[in-house]
Coordinates of C-alpha atoms and ligand atoms in Angstrom, one line a residue:
X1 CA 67.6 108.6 111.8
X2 CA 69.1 109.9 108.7
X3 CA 70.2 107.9 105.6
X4 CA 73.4 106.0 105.7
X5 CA 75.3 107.0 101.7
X6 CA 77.5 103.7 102.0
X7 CA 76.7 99.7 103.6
X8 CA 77.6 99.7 107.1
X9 CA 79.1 96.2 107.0
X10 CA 80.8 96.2 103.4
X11 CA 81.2 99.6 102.1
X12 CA 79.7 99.6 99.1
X13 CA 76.5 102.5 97.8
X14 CA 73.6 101.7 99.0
X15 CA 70.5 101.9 97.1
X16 CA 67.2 102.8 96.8
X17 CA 64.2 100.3 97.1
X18 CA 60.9 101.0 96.8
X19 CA 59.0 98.0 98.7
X20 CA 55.1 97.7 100.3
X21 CA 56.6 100.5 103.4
X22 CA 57.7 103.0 101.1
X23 CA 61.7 102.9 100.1
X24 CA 64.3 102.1 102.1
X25 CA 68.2 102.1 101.8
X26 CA 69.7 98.8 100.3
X27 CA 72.8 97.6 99.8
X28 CA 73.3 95.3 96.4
X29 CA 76.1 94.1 97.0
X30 CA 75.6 92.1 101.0
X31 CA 71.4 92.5 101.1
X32 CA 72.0 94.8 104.2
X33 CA 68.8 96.6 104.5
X34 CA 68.4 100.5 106.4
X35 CA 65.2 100.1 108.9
X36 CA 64.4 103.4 110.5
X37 CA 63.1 102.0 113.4
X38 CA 63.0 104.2 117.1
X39 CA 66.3 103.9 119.3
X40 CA 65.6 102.4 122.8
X41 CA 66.5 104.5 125.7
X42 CA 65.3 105.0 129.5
X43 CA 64.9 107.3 131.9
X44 CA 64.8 108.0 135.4
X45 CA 62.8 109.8 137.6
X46 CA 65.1 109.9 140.9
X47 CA 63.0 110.6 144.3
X48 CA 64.1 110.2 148.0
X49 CA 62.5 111.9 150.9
X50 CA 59.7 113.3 149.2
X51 CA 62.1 115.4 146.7
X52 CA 63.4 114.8 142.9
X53 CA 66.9 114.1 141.3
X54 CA 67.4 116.1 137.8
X55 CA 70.6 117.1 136.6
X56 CA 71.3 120.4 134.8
X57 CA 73.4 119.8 131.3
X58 CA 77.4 121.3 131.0
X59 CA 77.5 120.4 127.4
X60 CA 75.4 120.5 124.6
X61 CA 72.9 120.0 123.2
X62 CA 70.9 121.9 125.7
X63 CA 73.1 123.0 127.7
X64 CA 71.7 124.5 131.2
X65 CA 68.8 122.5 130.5
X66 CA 67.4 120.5 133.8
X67 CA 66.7 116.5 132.2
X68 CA 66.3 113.4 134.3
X69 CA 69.3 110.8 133.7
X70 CA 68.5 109.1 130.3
X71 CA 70.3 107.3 128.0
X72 CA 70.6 104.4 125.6
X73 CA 69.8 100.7 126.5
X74 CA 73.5 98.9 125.8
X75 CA 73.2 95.4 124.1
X76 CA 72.2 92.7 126.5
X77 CA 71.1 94.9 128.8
X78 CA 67.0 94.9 130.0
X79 CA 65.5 97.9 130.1
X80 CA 65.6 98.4 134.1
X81 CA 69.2 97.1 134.1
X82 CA 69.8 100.1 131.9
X83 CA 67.7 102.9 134.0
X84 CA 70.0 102.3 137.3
X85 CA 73.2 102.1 135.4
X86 CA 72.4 105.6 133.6
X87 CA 71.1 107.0 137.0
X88 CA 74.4 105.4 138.7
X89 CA 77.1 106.6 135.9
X90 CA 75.2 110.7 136.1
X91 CA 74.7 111.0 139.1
X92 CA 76.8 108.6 141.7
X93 CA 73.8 107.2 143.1
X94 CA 71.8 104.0 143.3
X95 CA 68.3 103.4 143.1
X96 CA 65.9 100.5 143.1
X97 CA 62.8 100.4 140.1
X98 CA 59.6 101.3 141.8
X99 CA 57.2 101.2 138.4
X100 CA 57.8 101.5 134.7
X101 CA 55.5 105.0 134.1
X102 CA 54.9 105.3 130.5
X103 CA 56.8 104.8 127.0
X104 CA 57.3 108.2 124.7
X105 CA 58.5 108.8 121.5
X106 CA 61.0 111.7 121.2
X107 CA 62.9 113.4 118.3
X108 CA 67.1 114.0 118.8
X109 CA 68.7 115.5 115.9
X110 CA 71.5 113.0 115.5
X111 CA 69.3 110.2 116.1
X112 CA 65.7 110.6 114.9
X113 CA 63.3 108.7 116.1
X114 CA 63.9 107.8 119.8
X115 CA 62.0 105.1 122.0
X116 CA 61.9 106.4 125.8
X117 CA 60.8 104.6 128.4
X118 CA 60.4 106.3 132.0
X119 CA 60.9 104.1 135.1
X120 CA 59.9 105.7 138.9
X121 CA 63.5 105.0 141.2
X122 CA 63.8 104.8 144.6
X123 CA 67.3 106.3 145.6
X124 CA 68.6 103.7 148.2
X125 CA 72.2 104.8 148.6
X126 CA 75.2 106.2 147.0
X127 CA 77.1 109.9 147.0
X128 CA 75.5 112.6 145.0
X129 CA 78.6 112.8 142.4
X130 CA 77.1 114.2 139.3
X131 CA 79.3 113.2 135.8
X132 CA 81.6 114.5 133.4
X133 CA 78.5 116.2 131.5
X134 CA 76.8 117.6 134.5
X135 CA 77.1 120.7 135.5
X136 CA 74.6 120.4 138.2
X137 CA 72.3 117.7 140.6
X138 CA 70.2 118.5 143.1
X139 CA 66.9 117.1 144.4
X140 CA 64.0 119.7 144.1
X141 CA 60.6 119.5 145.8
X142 CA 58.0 118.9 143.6
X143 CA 56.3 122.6 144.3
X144 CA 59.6 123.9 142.8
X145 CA 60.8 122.2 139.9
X146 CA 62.5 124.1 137.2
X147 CA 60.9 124.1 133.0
X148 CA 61.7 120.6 132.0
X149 CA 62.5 120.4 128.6
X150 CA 61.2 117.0 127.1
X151 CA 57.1 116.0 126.6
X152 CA 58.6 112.5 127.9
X153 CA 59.9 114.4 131.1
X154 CA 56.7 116.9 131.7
X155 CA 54.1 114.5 131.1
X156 CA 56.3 111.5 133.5
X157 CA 56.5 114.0 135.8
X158 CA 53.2 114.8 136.1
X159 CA 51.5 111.3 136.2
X160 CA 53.9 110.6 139.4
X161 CA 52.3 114.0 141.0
X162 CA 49.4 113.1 140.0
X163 CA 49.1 109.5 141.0
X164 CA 50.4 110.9 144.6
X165 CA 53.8 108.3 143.6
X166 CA 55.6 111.2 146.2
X167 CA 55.9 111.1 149.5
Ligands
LIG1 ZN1 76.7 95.7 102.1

């Protein structure tokens, strides 16, 4: 994440504090303190009838790239509450948790430091409707699955191949 300039609750220049994890971004005025910590997100790993969901980006950043539905955990939401309503607002569909896979960390460039965690996702109903961002969906067989960008993504994908977690 990079360095806010000014206090994010009462505007004034933040400042720098050396403390026992190195320095951080304070603000002198309300005690509001920067922590750099990861940004929670989920994925999903789509499957139905032996095939998998992956949507091919419209916009950047990486555009034409094929990623899983991913996106940011909302406040109050658990993380599997998150997974199917990121899979149902990219891709029309809905989908019941099977098993949590693994957690990654990732780099963004606007964000830093991102927490992922990848869920496996039955698809149990809905109309393939990709979104706004999407300029592509379509379920692949796992003998011909296009580059995947992420390590989070690759290495996901490959423990569910592995683990024979498709049918
Ligand atoms: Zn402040």
């Amino acid at each position: 994440m990079k360095d806010f300039v000014f206090c994010p609750f009462c505007g004034a220049k933040l400042e720098k504090k050396r403390g026992r994890k190195g320095v951080r971004n304070r603000c002198p005025a309300c005690g509001f303190t920067q922590y750099k910590n990861p940004i929670p997100s989920v994925g999903a790993i789509p499957v139905k009838d032996g095939k998998v969901l992956l949507i091919q980006r419209g916009v950047e950043p990486v555009k034409g790239a094929w990623v899983f539905p991913t996106g940011f955990i909302d406040e109050g939401e658990s993380p599997p509450q998150a997974c199917l309503r990121e899979l149902k607002e990219e891709t029309g569909l809905e989908g019941r948790i099977v098993r949590i896979i693994e957690a990654y960390a990732e780099e963004a460039d606007l964000y830093g430091h991102i927490l992922v965690i990848m869920y496996l996702v039955e698809v149990t109903g809905g109309e393939l409707r990709p979104g706004d961002d999407a300029a592509d969906a379509r379920f692949f067989y796992p003998g011909e699955l296009p580059d995947l960008l992420f390590n989070c993504f690759r290495d996901s994908m490959a423990r569910v191949l592995e683990e024979g977690l498709i049918s």
